[in-house]
Amino acid sequence: MKTHLYLLTILFIFSPSVFAQEIEKESVPGQEPTLVERLTGGKKVIESAEMNFQLFTSANANFTGSNFDGMNFKLNRVRLEIKGDVWKNLSYHYRQSFNKYSDPYSLDNLSSSLELAYVNLKVHDKFGFTIGKQFVNFGGYEYFVNSIKVREFSEFNNLLTCYQAGISGNWQINPDHELCFQIVNNRSGQDNEIYPTGLPDNTREAKVPFMYTVNWNSYYFDRVLQLRYAASVGQQTQKRYSYYFTCGNTIEKGPLLTYLDIMYTRQGLDQHGVISRLPETAQTACNTEYLSVIADVDYRIHPRWNLYVKGAYETGRVYKANGPFAKGMYRRSWNAQSSLEFFPIKNSDLFIFLLYTYRGVKLEKAALDMGAVDPDTHRISLGLVYSIPVF
């Protein structure tokens, strides 16, 4: 019996090392097939790879009412983007912004500066999945287009959380119609990081703070008319939800680009925060509504010159009284822009622009009674935009 125990002990001590040596022989580093090689039958395939550096900088003269506030140079957007296809059915997209904080959000464990980090897997010619941090599939031209091309966003789009972690399914019904279903986080951080004074009393956190979106994109008349419509619902707390209806109507032909975006949200808790910050001391508002209507006309008056004018009308109101917030309209705002753009190099993303933008605000009685102040502002900007292809 002692002999048997002795042999078992020797076997127990030495067998792991022998087993490990066998594994090393069978799995030499660099020889294990990757996922792509397994999917492609052992072939290493790189369909495409692209890296670009996006820069949007300007010199600005700022005015409040008729008073000149001063001038400054500003790097409005600086981003690094990497994307490509490692197989005909597998692609990736990564984008880092250098204009945002690098502290990780507590909910998704990602830096706020990381805008996109996802892979797209096509399981069929007409159906695929996008997994990771991605665009929330809201509708609208201004929301969807690469933000490096937008000199000044509407207030509504500035307040949207555009990128969230989650999953979406994309169904290409035919070349002109696409349907997307998406589930992502409704927020990136904790509630006290989002709402000015945290959650109202007797309000419990949501256990599943997801946002669900259905998005329909379609094209007509040889893609001259483009429609991007979406409806979303997200849980904010256990009994409060946010609802979004967003749509974009675009006409693009030859030198003309024009669009009309309509964006509406109804929120159980004021996720945008505009009404919550109207009182002299900010307080989280409930039952808020925001509407934005954006109209734009771009016209390429010459191969090297582009002119555009844009206007936006936006409102904020409370649809049901709560706390110090009475029911009614609180705020209306107007945004007007005009820009002349010069393209020094043909067929290049480099251009220089001169932009004038005006934002006017009308505070209604409910806001004035709370001591709200929101003056009109103007800005003149001379800047440069360039998406630099690294490779």
mmCIF file of C-alpha atoms in Angstrom:
data_model
loop_
_atom_site.group_PDB
_atom_site.id
_atom_site.type_symbol
_atom_site.label_atom_id
_atom_site.label_comp_id
_atom_site.label_asym_id
_atom_site.label_seq_id
_atom_site.Cartn_x
_atom_site.Cartn_y
_atom_site.Cartn_z
ATOM 1 C CA MET A 1 0.000 0.000 0.000
ATOM 2 C CA LYS A 2 2.854 2.383 0.893
ATOM 3 C CA THR A 3 4.497 1.572 -2.440
ATOM 4 C CA HIS A 4 1.298 2.433 -4.290
ATOM 5 C CA LEU A 5 0.976 5.725 -2.427
ATOM 6 C CA TYR A 6 4.600 6.577 -3.203
ATOM 7 C CA LEU A 7 4.116 5.924 -6.933
ATOM 8 C CA LEU A 8 0.935 7.997 -7.009
ATOM 9 C CA THR A 9 2.734 10.877 -5.291
ATOM 10 C CA ILE A 10 5.586 10.780 -7.844
ATOM 11 C CA LEU A 11 3.053 10.699 -10.688
ATOM 12 C CA PHE A 12 1.100 13.625 -9.173
ATOM 13 C CA ILE A 13 4.255 15.757 -8.855
ATOM 14 C CA PHE A 14 5.721 15.142 -12.282
ATOM 15 C CA SER A 15 2.676 14.644 -14.529
ATOM 16 C CA PRO A 16 1.709 18.393 -14.744
ATOM 17 C CA SER A 17 5.142 19.311 -16.063
ATOM 18 C CA VAL A 18 5.081 16.455 -18.569
ATOM 19 C CA PHE A 19 1.564 17.467 -19.633
ATOM 20 C CA ALA A 20 2.644 21.102 -19.994
ATOM 21 C CA GLN A 21 5.576 20.055 -22.149
ATOM 22 C CA GLU A 22 3.218 18.152 -24.425
ATOM 23 C CA ILE A 23 0.986 21.225 -24.760
ATOM 24 C CA GLU A 24 4.004 23.363 -25.642
ATOM 25 C CA LYS A 25 4.952 20.912 -28.360
ATOM 26 C CA GLU A 26 1.445 20.973 -29.816
ATOM 27 C CA SER A 27 0.785 24.751 -29.480
ATOM 28 C CA VAL A 28 3.869 26.660 -30.422
ATOM 29 C CA PRO A 29 3.239 30.420 -30.221
ATOM 30 C CA GLY A 30 2.431 31.882 -33.635
ATOM 31 C CA GLN A 31 1.216 28.571 -35.026
ATOM 32 C CA GLU A 32 -2.258 28.528 -33.506
ATOM 33 C CA PRO A 33 -4.862 29.452 -36.157
ATOM 34 C CA THR A 34 -6.626 32.742 -35.564
ATOM 35 C CA LEU A 35 -10.410 33.124 -35.673
ATOM 36 C CA VAL A 36 -10.163 34.632 -39.166
ATOM 37 C CA GLU A 37 -8.004 31.737 -40.374
ATOM 38 C CA ARG A 38 -10.518 29.262 -39.010
ATOM 39 C CA LEU A 39 -13.368 31.077 -40.744
ATOM 40 C CA THR A 40 -11.497 31.327 -44.035
ATOM 41 C CA GLY A 41 -10.085 27.809 -44.050
ATOM 42 C CA GLY A 42 -6.570 28.720 -42.932
ATOM 43 C CA LYS A 43 -6.013 31.791 -45.119
ATOM 44 C CA LYS A 44 -4.812 35.092 -43.699
ATOM 45 C CA VAL A 45 -7.004 37.664 -45.431
ATOM 46 C CA ILE A 46 -6.912 41.466 -45.120
ATOM 47 C CA GLU A 47 -9.544 42.864 -47.456
ATOM 48 C CA SER A 48 -8.892 46.498 -46.547
ATOM 49 C CA ALA A 49 -7.332 48.684 -43.861
ATOM 50 C CA GLU A 50 -7.624 52.423 -43.367
ATOM 51 C CA MET A 51 -6.319 54.914 -40.833
ATOM 52 C CA ASN A 52 -7.094 58.623 -40.833
ATOM 53 C CA PHE A 53 -6.444 61.582 -38.576
ATOM 54 C CA GLN A 54 -9.338 64.054 -38.362
ATOM 55 C CA LEU A 55 -8.678 67.690 -37.549
ATOM 56 C CA PHE A 56 -11.112 70.595 -37.164
ATOM 57 C CA THR A 57 -9.561 73.809 -35.819
ATOM 58 C CA SER A 58 -10.631 77.452 -35.867
ATOM 59 C CA ALA A 59 -9.974 80.986 -34.670
ATOM 60 C CA ASN A 60 -13.113 82.401 -33.049
ATOM 61 C CA ALA A 61 -14.444 85.841 -32.184
ATOM 62 C CA ASN A 62 -17.187 85.493 -29.547
ATOM 63 C CA PHE A 63 -19.998 87.918 -28.721
ATOM 64 C CA THR A 64 -22.722 87.974 -26.061
ATOM 65 C CA GLY A 65 -25.475 90.214 -27.295
ATOM 66 C CA SER A 66 -23.663 93.257 -28.698
ATOM 67 C CA ASN A 67 -20.669 92.839 -26.367
ATOM 68 C CA PHE A 68 -17.381 91.446 -27.679
ATOM 69 C CA ASP A 69 -16.174 88.702 -25.299
ATOM 70 C CA GLY A 70 -12.810 87.997 -26.902
ATOM 71 C CA MET A 71 -10.991 85.734 -29.332
ATOM 72 C CA ASN A 72 -9.407 82.318 -29.073
ATOM 73 C CA PHE A 73 -7.917 79.480 -31.105
ATOM 74 C CA LYS A 74 -9.708 76.202 -30.605
ATOM 75 C CA LEU A 75 -9.177 72.602 -31.653
ATOM 76 C CA ASN A 76 -12.837 71.726 -32.027
ATOM 77 C CA ARG A 77 -12.361 68.070 -32.979
ATOM 78 C CA VAL A 78 -9.230 65.927 -33.112
ATOM 79 C CA ARG A 79 -9.744 62.209 -33.702
ATOM 80 C CA LEU A 80 -7.916 59.099 -34.829
ATOM 81 C CA GLU A 81 -9.893 56.504 -36.780
ATOM 82 C CA ILE A 82 -8.908 52.978 -37.780
ATOM 83 C CA LYS A 83 -11.213 50.715 -39.768
ATOM 84 C CA GLY A 84 -11.166 47.908 -42.284
ATOM 85 C CA ASP A 85 -12.135 44.380 -43.276
ATOM 86 C CA VAL A 86 -10.173 41.333 -42.175
ATOM 87 C CA TRP A 87 -12.452 39.043 -44.152
ATOM 88 C CA LYS A 88 -15.303 39.660 -46.575
ATOM 89 C CA ASN A 89 -17.796 39.081 -43.728
ATOM 90 C CA LEU A 90 -15.863 40.551 -40.782
ATOM 91 C CA SER A 91 -15.022 44.246 -40.342
ATOM 92 C CA TYR A 92 -13.973 46.537 -37.501
ATOM 93 C CA HIS A 93 -14.141 50.231 -36.623
ATOM 94 C CA TYR A 94 -12.214 52.087 -33.922
ATOM 95 C CA ARG A 95 -12.257 55.838 -33.257
ATOM 96 C CA GLN A 96 -10.623 57.802 -30.466
ATOM 97 C CA SER A 97 -11.404 61.449 -29.701
ATOM 98 C CA PHE A 98 -8.820 63.702 -28.074
ATOM 99 C CA ASN A 99 -11.402 66.300 -27.037
ATOM 100 C CA LYS A 100 -13.086 64.226 -24.327
ATOM 101 C CA TYR A 101 -12.192 63.072 -20.843
ATOM 102 C CA SER A 102 -10.228 59.857 -20.586
ATOM 103 C CA ASP A 103 -11.720 58.707 -17.265
ATOM 104 C CA PRO A 104 -13.678 55.474 -17.774
ATOM 105 C CA TYR A 105 -17.437 55.509 -17.329
ATOM 106 C CA SER A 106 -18.543 53.358 -14.438
ATOM 107 C CA LEU A 107 -21.208 51.480 -16.404
ATOM 108 C CA ASP A 108 -19.513 50.334 -19.614
ATOM 109 C CA ASN A 109 -15.901 50.434 -18.328
ATOM 110 C CA LEU A 110 -14.790 52.480 -21.340
ATOM 111 C CA SER A 111 -13.132 55.861 -21.597
ATOM 112 C CA SER A 112 -15.507 58.596 -22.707
ATOM 113 C CA SER A 113 -12.895 59.530 -25.321
ATOM 114 C CA LEU A 114 -13.372 56.164 -27.058
ATOM 115 C CA GLU A 115 -16.269 56.858 -29.428
ATOM 116 C CA LEU A 116 -16.315 53.669 -31.520
ATOM 117 C CA ALA A 117 -14.928 50.203 -30.849
ATOM 118 C CA TYR A 118 -16.921 47.486 -32.585
ATOM 119 C CA VAL A 119 -16.805 44.565 -34.975
ATOM 120 C CA ASN A 120 -19.380 43.834 -37.650
ATOM 121 C CA LEU A 121 -20.081 40.226 -38.576
ATOM 122 C CA LYS A 122 -22.172 39.384 -41.636
ATOM 123 C CA VAL A 123 -23.921 36.061 -41.195
ATOM 124 C CA HIS A 124 -25.729 36.406 -44.525
ATOM 125 C CA ASP A 125 -25.516 38.647 -47.580
ATOM 126 C CA LYS A 126 -28.451 40.627 -46.182
ATOM 127 C CA PHE A 127 -27.998 40.321 -42.424
ATOM 128 C CA GLY A 128 -25.223 41.195 -39.989
ATOM 129 C CA PHE A 129 -24.471 42.026 -36.365
ATOM 130 C CA THR A 130 -22.583 44.980 -34.890
ATOM 131 C CA ILE A 131 -21.118 44.289 -31.438
ATOM 132 C CA GLY A 132 -19.305 46.783 -29.186
ATOM 133 C CA LYS A 133 -19.404 50.553 -28.691
ATOM 134 C CA GLN A 134 -21.291 51.988 -31.653
ATOM 135 C CA PHE A 135 -23.564 54.762 -32.905
ATOM 136 C CA VAL A 136 -26.968 54.836 -31.281
ATOM 137 C CA ASN A 137 -29.129 54.371 -34.384
ATOM 138 C CA PHE A 138 -31.039 57.657 -34.231
ATOM 139 C CA GLY A 139 -32.328 59.114 -37.485
ATOM 140 C CA GLY A 140 -31.433 62.423 -39.100
ATOM 141 C CA TYR A 141 -28.777 63.535 -41.565
ATOM 142 C CA GLU A 142 -26.888 65.827 -39.192
ATOM 143 C CA TYR A 143 -26.749 63.139 -36.546
ATOM 144 C CA PHE A 144 -25.550 60.373 -38.853
ATOM 145 C CA VAL A 145 -22.989 62.197 -41.026
ATOM 146 C CA ASN A 146 -19.375 62.221 -39.864
ATOM 147 C CA SER A 147 -19.252 65.041 -37.293
ATOM 148 C CA ILE A 148 -16.001 66.378 -38.772
ATOM 149 C CA LYS A 149 -18.222 67.726 -41.590
ATOM 150 C CA VAL A 150 -20.546 69.673 -39.256
ATOM 151 C CA ARG A 151 -19.237 73.074 -38.215
ATOM 152 C CA GLU A 152 -21.928 73.761 -35.616
ATOM 153 C CA PHE A 153 -24.456 71.207 -34.339
ATOM 154 C CA SER A 154 -27.963 71.983 -33.198
ATOM 155 C CA GLU A 155 -28.421 72.087 -29.439
ATOM 156 C CA PHE A 156 -30.398 68.831 -29.549
ATOM 157 C CA ASN A 157 -27.604 66.938 -31.291
ATOM 158 C CA ASN A 158 -25.010 68.396 -28.942
ATOM 159 C CA LEU A 159 -26.916 66.958 -25.994
ATOM 160 C CA LEU A 160 -27.408 63.449 -27.400
ATOM 161 C CA THR A 161 -25.225 60.622 -26.148
ATOM 162 C CA CYS A 162 -24.275 59.375 -29.597
ATOM 163 C CA TYR A 163 -22.126 56.330 -28.753
ATOM 164 C CA GLN A 164 -23.032 53.454 -26.447
ATOM 165 C CA ALA A 165 -22.003 49.842 -25.889
ATOM 166 C CA GLY A 166 -24.421 47.177 -27.113
ATOM 167 C CA ILE A 167 -25.468 45.077 -30.071
ATOM 168 C CA SER A 168 -27.458 45.694 -33.243
ATOM 169 C CA GLY A 169 -28.771 43.656 -36.129
ATOM 170 C CA ASN A 170 -28.861 45.113 -39.648
ATOM 171 C CA TRP A 171 -31.167 43.722 -42.324
ATOM 172 C CA GLN A 172 -30.482 44.887 -45.888
ATOM 173 C CA ILE A 173 -33.920 44.236 -47.350
ATOM 174 C CA ASN A 174 -32.751 45.374 -50.786
ATOM 175 C CA PRO A 175 -30.126 47.855 -52.068
ATOM 176 C CA ASP A 176 -32.420 50.789 -51.241
ATOM 177 C CA HIS A 177 -33.941 49.736 -47.915
ATOM 178 C CA GLU A 178 -32.272 48.834 -44.612
ATOM 179 C CA LEU A 179 -33.844 47.974 -41.251
ATOM 180 C CA CYS A 180 -31.824 48.048 -38.018
ATOM 181 C CA PHE A 181 -32.686 46.706 -34.558
ATOM 182 C CA GLN A 182 -30.483 47.821 -31.667
ATOM 183 C CA ILE A 183 -30.077 47.328 -27.902
ATOM 184 C CA VAL A 184 -27.498 49.531 -26.149
ATOM 185 C CA ASN A 185 -26.954 51.113 -22.744
ATOM 186 C CA ASN A 186 -29.245 54.067 -22.115
ATOM 187 C CA ARG A 187 -26.424 55.767 -20.199
ATOM 188 C CA SER A 188 -22.686 55.357 -19.770
ATOM 189 C CA GLY A 189 -22.283 56.322 -16.115
ATOM 190 C CA GLN A 190 -24.316 56.208 -12.930
ATOM 191 C CA ASP A 191 -27.449 58.335 -12.463
ATOM 192 C CA ASN A 192 -25.699 60.829 -10.170
ATOM 193 C CA GLU A 193 -23.180 61.466 -12.972
ATOM 194 C CA ILE A 194 -25.950 62.372 -15.442
ATOM 195 C CA TYR A 195 -28.670 64.282 -13.595
ATOM 196 C CA PRO A 196 -27.770 67.638 -11.953
ATOM 197 C CA THR A 197 -28.987 66.677 -8.468
ATOM 198 C CA GLY A 198 -29.235 62.911 -8.911
ATOM 199 C CA LEU A 199 -32.487 60.972 -8.902
ATOM 200 C CA PRO A 200 -35.610 62.506 -7.306
ATOM 201 C CA ASP A 201 -36.736 61.148 -3.934
ATOM 202 C CA ASN A 202 -38.522 57.782 -3.920
ATOM 203 C CA THR A 203 -37.056 56.910 -7.323
ATOM 204 C CA ARG A 204 -35.252 53.604 -7.724
ATOM 205 C CA GLU A 205 -32.490 52.890 -10.220
ATOM 206 C CA ALA A 206 -33.284 50.815 -13.293
ATOM 207 C CA LYS A 207 -31.976 47.260 -13.196
ATOM 208 C CA VAL A 208 -31.849 47.084 -17.002
ATOM 209 C CA PRO A 209 -30.990 50.622 -18.240
ATOM 210 C CA PHE A 210 -31.143 49.756 -21.947
ATOM 211 C CA MET A 211 -32.290 51.716 -24.991
ATOM 212 C CA TYR A 212 -34.143 49.903 -27.774
ATOM 213 C CA THR A 213 -34.130 51.394 -31.276
ATOM 214 C CA VAL A 214 -35.700 50.545 -34.610
ATOM 215 C CA ASN A 215 -34.114 52.413 -37.512
ATOM 216 C CA TRP A 216 -35.217 52.461 -41.161
ATOM 217 C CA ASN A 217 -33.019 53.892 -43.918
ATOM 218 C CA SER A 218 -34.257 54.179 -47.498
ATOM 219 C CA TYR A 219 -33.323 55.714 -50.848
ATOM 220 C CA TYR A 220 -35.476 56.844 -53.794
ATOM 221 C CA PHE A 221 -35.070 58.233 -57.339
ATOM 222 C CA ASP A 222 -31.589 56.815 -57.867
ATOM 223 C CA ARG A 223 -30.610 57.798 -54.292
ATOM 224 C CA VAL A 224 -31.433 61.472 -54.793
ATOM 225 C CA LEU A 225 -33.943 61.311 -51.909
ATOM 226 C CA GLN A 226 -32.641 59.724 -48.687
ATOM 227 C CA LEU A 227 -34.740 59.060 -45.588
ATOM 228 C CA ARG A 228 -33.410 58.079 -42.141
ATOM 229 C CA TYR A 229 -36.180 57.448 -39.581
ATOM 230 C CA ALA A 230 -35.900 55.954 -36.085
ATOM 231 C CA ALA A 231 -37.956 55.349 -32.933
ATOM 232 C CA SER A 232 -36.347 54.605 -29.557
ATOM 233 C CA VAL A 233 -37.339 53.873 -25.978
ATOM 234 C CA GLY A 234 -34.984 53.685 -23.022
ATOM 235 C CA GLN A 235 -35.502 52.879 -19.347
ATOM 236 C CA GLN A 236 -34.202 55.618 -17.046
ATOM 237 C CA THR A 237 -35.463 54.386 -13.663
ATOM 238 C CA GLN A 238 -37.839 51.608 -12.671
ATOM 239 C CA LYS A 239 -40.896 53.668 -13.587
ATOM 240 C CA ARG A 240 -39.544 56.347 -15.910
ATOM 241 C CA TYR A 241 -38.638 56.106 -19.597
ATOM 242 C CA SER A 242 -37.287 58.284 -22.395
ATOM 243 C CA TYR A 243 -38.802 58.179 -25.888
ATOM 244 C CA TYR A 244 -37.239 59.453 -29.108
ATOM 245 C CA PHE A 245 -38.568 59.995 -32.602
ATOM 246 C CA THR A 246 -35.889 61.209 -35.009
ATOM 247 C CA CYS A 247 -36.011 61.564 -38.777
ATOM 248 C CA GLY A 248 -33.915 62.985 -41.572
ATOM 249 C CA ASN A 249 -35.045 63.880 -45.092
ATOM 250 C CA THR A 250 -32.176 64.541 -47.500
ATOM 251 C CA ILE A 251 -31.958 65.507 -51.153
ATOM 252 C CA GLU A 252 -28.537 65.168 -52.735
ATOM 253 C CA LYS A 253 -27.902 65.671 -56.433
ATOM 254 C CA GLY A 254 -24.973 67.233 -58.235
ATOM 255 C CA PRO A 255 -23.822 70.390 -56.443
ATOM 256 C CA LEU A 256 -26.930 70.501 -54.188
ATOM 257 C CA LEU A 257 -27.298 68.983 -50.721
ATOM 258 C CA THR A 258 -30.299 69.927 -48.614
ATOM 259 C CA TYR A 259 -31.890 68.279 -45.601
ATOM 260 C CA LEU A 260 -34.656 68.664 -43.054
ATOM 261 C CA ASP A 261 -34.160 66.912 -39.685
ATOM 262 C CA ILE A 262 -36.912 66.636 -37.074
ATOM 263 C CA MET A 263 -35.929 65.345 -33.617
ATOM 264 C CA TYR A 264 -38.253 64.913 -30.647
ATOM 265 C CA THR A 265 -37.827 63.397 -27.206
ATOM 266 C CA ARG A 266 -40.112 62.913 -24.208
ATOM 267 C CA GLN A 267 -38.221 62.109 -21.005
ATOM 268 C CA GLY A 268 -39.429 60.912 -17.623
ATOM 269 C CA LEU A 269 -36.233 62.437 -16.198
ATOM 270 C CA ASP A 270 -34.543 65.405 -17.834
ATOM 271 C CA GLN A 271 -31.648 63.579 -19.487
ATOM 272 C CA HIS A 272 -30.788 66.587 -21.681
ATOM 273 C CA GLY A 273 -30.544 68.773 -18.596
ATOM 274 C CA VAL A 274 -31.461 72.109 -20.233
ATOM 275 C CA ILE A 275 -34.606 72.696 -18.157
ATOM 276 C CA SER A 276 -32.958 71.292 -15.006
ATOM 277 C CA ARG A 277 -30.289 74.011 -15.214
ATOM 278 C CA LEU A 278 -32.679 76.939 -15.702
ATOM 279 C CA PRO A 279 -33.299 77.620 -11.971
ATOM 280 C CA GLU A 280 -30.676 79.695 -10.121
ATOM 281 C CA THR A 281 -29.781 76.449 -8.319
ATOM 282 C CA ALA A 282 -29.938 73.486 -10.712
ATOM 283 C CA GLN A 283 -32.433 70.743 -9.861
ATOM 284 C CA THR A 284 -33.294 67.530 -11.708
ATOM 285 C CA ALA A 285 -36.569 68.074 -13.574
ATOM 286 C CA CYS A 286 -39.061 65.379 -14.526
ATOM 287 C CA ASN A 287 -41.502 65.063 -17.439
ATOM 288 C CA THR A 288 -39.645 67.127 -20.053
ATOM 289 C CA GLU A 289 -40.019 67.397 -23.831
ATOM 290 C CA TYR A 290 -37.561 68.714 -26.416
ATOM 291 C CA LEU A 291 -38.148 69.395 -30.106
ATOM 292 C CA SER A 292 -35.636 70.374 -32.769
ATOM 293 C CA VAL A 293 -36.247 71.234 -36.435
ATOM 294 C CA ILE A 294 -33.114 71.711 -38.554
ATOM 295 C CA ALA A 295 -33.028 72.899 -42.179
ATOM 296 C CA ASP A 296 -29.890 73.177 -44.300
ATOM 297 C CA VAL A 297 -28.948 74.014 -47.903
ATOM 298 C CA ASP A 298 -25.425 73.301 -49.203
ATOM 299 C CA TYR A 299 -24.533 74.362 -52.729
ATOM 300 C CA ARG A 300 -21.230 73.817 -54.530
ATOM 301 C CA ILE A 301 -21.127 77.083 -56.445
ATOM 302 C CA HIS A 302 -17.746 76.124 -57.966
ATOM 303 C CA PRO A 303 -15.567 72.970 -57.827
ATOM 304 C CA ARG A 304 -13.422 74.757 -55.219
ATOM 305 C CA TRP A 305 -16.134 76.750 -53.410
ATOM 306 C CA ASN A 306 -19.101 75.665 -51.275
ATOM 307 C CA LEU A 307 -21.737 77.824 -49.625
ATOM 308 C CA TYR A 308 -24.232 76.746 -46.998
ATOM 309 C CA VAL A 309 -26.947 78.266 -44.830
ATOM 310 C CA LYS A 310 -28.598 76.463 -41.938
ATOM 311 C CA GLY A 311 -31.284 77.225 -39.405
ATOM 312 C CA ALA A 312 -32.620 75.410 -36.340
ATOM 313 C CA TYR A 313 -35.661 76.016 -34.145
ATOM 314 C CA GLU A 314 -35.738 74.249 -30.771
ATOM 315 C CA THR A 315 -38.031 74.145 -27.762
ATOM 316 C CA GLY A 316 -37.994 72.783 -24.212
ATOM 317 C CA ARG A 317 -41.108 72.298 -22.086
ATOM 318 C CA VAL A 318 -42.520 70.407 -19.093
ATOM 319 C CA TYR A 319 -45.582 68.298 -19.937
ATOM 320 C CA LYS A 320 -46.556 67.515 -16.317
ATOM 321 C CA ALA A 321 -45.882 69.628 -13.223
ATOM 322 C CA ASN A 322 -43.312 68.309 -10.744
ATOM 323 C CA GLY A 323 -41.510 69.903 -7.804
ATOM 324 C CA PRO A 324 -40.775 73.567 -8.636
ATOM 325 C CA PHE A 325 -41.420 72.956 -12.347
ATOM 326 C CA ALA A 326 -44.880 73.994 -13.527
ATOM 327 C CA LYS A 327 -46.427 72.594 -16.697
ATOM 328 C CA GLY A 328 -45.734 74.613 -19.836
ATOM 329 C CA MET A 329 -43.158 75.962 -22.276
ATOM 330 C CA TYR A 330 -39.859 77.089 -20.731
ATOM 331 C CA ARG A 331 -37.522 77.923 -23.566
ATOM 332 C CA ARG A 332 -37.348 78.538 -27.312
ATOM 333 C CA SER A 333 -34.126 78.971 -29.252
ATOM 334 C CA TRP A 334 -33.049 79.821 -32.787
ATOM 335 C CA ASN A 335 -29.752 79.003 -34.419
ATOM 336 C CA ALA A 336 -28.719 80.514 -37.759
ATOM 337 C CA GLN A 337 -25.490 79.775 -39.641
ATOM 338 C CA SER A 338 -23.867 80.768 -42.891
ATOM 339 C CA SER A 339 -20.511 79.539 -44.149
ATOM 340 C CA LEU A 340 -18.285 79.944 -47.196
ATOM 341 C CA GLU A 341 -15.820 77.081 -47.771
ATOM 342 C CA PHE A 342 -12.756 76.895 -50.012
ATOM 343 C CA PHE A 343 -11.222 73.612 -51.212
ATOM 344 C CA PRO A 344 -7.604 74.337 -52.242
ATOM 345 C CA ILE A 345 -6.953 70.775 -53.482
ATOM 346 C CA LYS A 346 -9.324 69.016 -55.866
ATOM 347 C CA ASN A 347 -10.844 65.732 -54.703
ATOM 348 C CA SER A 348 -9.520 66.298 -51.186
ATOM 349 C CA ASP A 349 -11.160 66.467 -47.744
ATOM 350 C CA LEU A 350 -9.160 69.594 -46.924
ATOM 351 C CA PHE A 351 -11.072 72.888 -46.839
ATOM 352 C CA ILE A 352 -10.916 76.317 -45.210
ATOM 353 C CA PHE A 353 -14.117 77.969 -43.996
ATOM 354 C CA LEU A 354 -15.456 81.297 -42.776
ATOM 355 C CA LEU A 355 -18.524 80.788 -40.550
ATOM 356 C CA TYR A 356 -20.987 83.090 -38.851
ATOM 357 C CA THR A 357 -23.319 81.565 -36.274
ATOM 358 C CA TYR A 358 -26.051 83.149 -34.152
ATOM 359 C CA ARG A 359 -27.994 81.614 -31.263
ATOM 360 C CA GLY A 360 -31.020 83.452 -29.886
ATOM 361 C CA VAL A 361 -33.004 82.360 -26.833
ATOM 362 C CA LYS A 362 -36.477 83.347 -25.650
ATOM 363 C CA LEU A 363 -37.198 82.349 -22.052
ATOM 364 C CA GLU A 364 -40.879 81.938 -21.237
ATOM 365 C CA LYS A 365 -42.543 83.146 -18.016
ATOM 366 C CA ALA A 366 -42.090 79.799 -16.235
ATOM 367 C CA ALA A 367 -38.314 80.026 -16.744
ATOM 368 C CA LEU A 368 -38.063 83.730 -15.897
ATOM 369 C CA ASP A 369 -39.932 83.131 -12.626
ATOM 370 C CA MET A 370 -37.143 80.712 -11.641
ATOM 371 C CA GLY A 371 -34.453 83.338 -12.264
ATOM 372 C CA ALA A 372 -33.206 81.834 -15.543
ATOM 373 C CA VAL A 373 -30.750 83.809 -17.687
ATOM 374 C CA ASP A 374 -29.751 82.731 -21.209
ATOM 375 C CA PRO A 375 -28.476 85.593 -23.434
ATOM 376 C CA ASP A 376 -28.132 85.611 -27.214
ATOM 377 C CA THR A 377 -24.677 84.786 -28.584
ATOM 378 C CA HIS A 378 -22.800 85.277 -31.876
ATOM 379 C CA ARG A 379 -19.570 83.862 -33.226
ATOM 380 C CA ILE A 380 -17.370 84.428 -36.272
ATOM 381 C CA SER A 381 -14.965 81.575 -37.032
ATOM 382 C CA LEU A 382 -12.156 81.139 -39.539
ATOM 383 C CA GLY A 383 -11.001 77.543 -39.605
ATOM 384 C CA LEU A 384 -9.695 74.465 -41.316
ATOM 385 C CA VAL A 385 -11.053 70.929 -41.616
ATOM 386 C CA TYR A 386 -8.951 68.021 -42.862
ATOM 387 C CA SER A 387 -9.382 64.271 -42.687
ATOM 388 C CA ILE A 388 -5.780 63.179 -43.249
ATOM 389 C CA PRO A 389 -5.348 59.683 -44.720
ATOM 390 C CA VAL A 390 -2.469 58.037 -42.831
ATOM 391 C CA PHE A 391 -2.679 54.835 -44.897
#
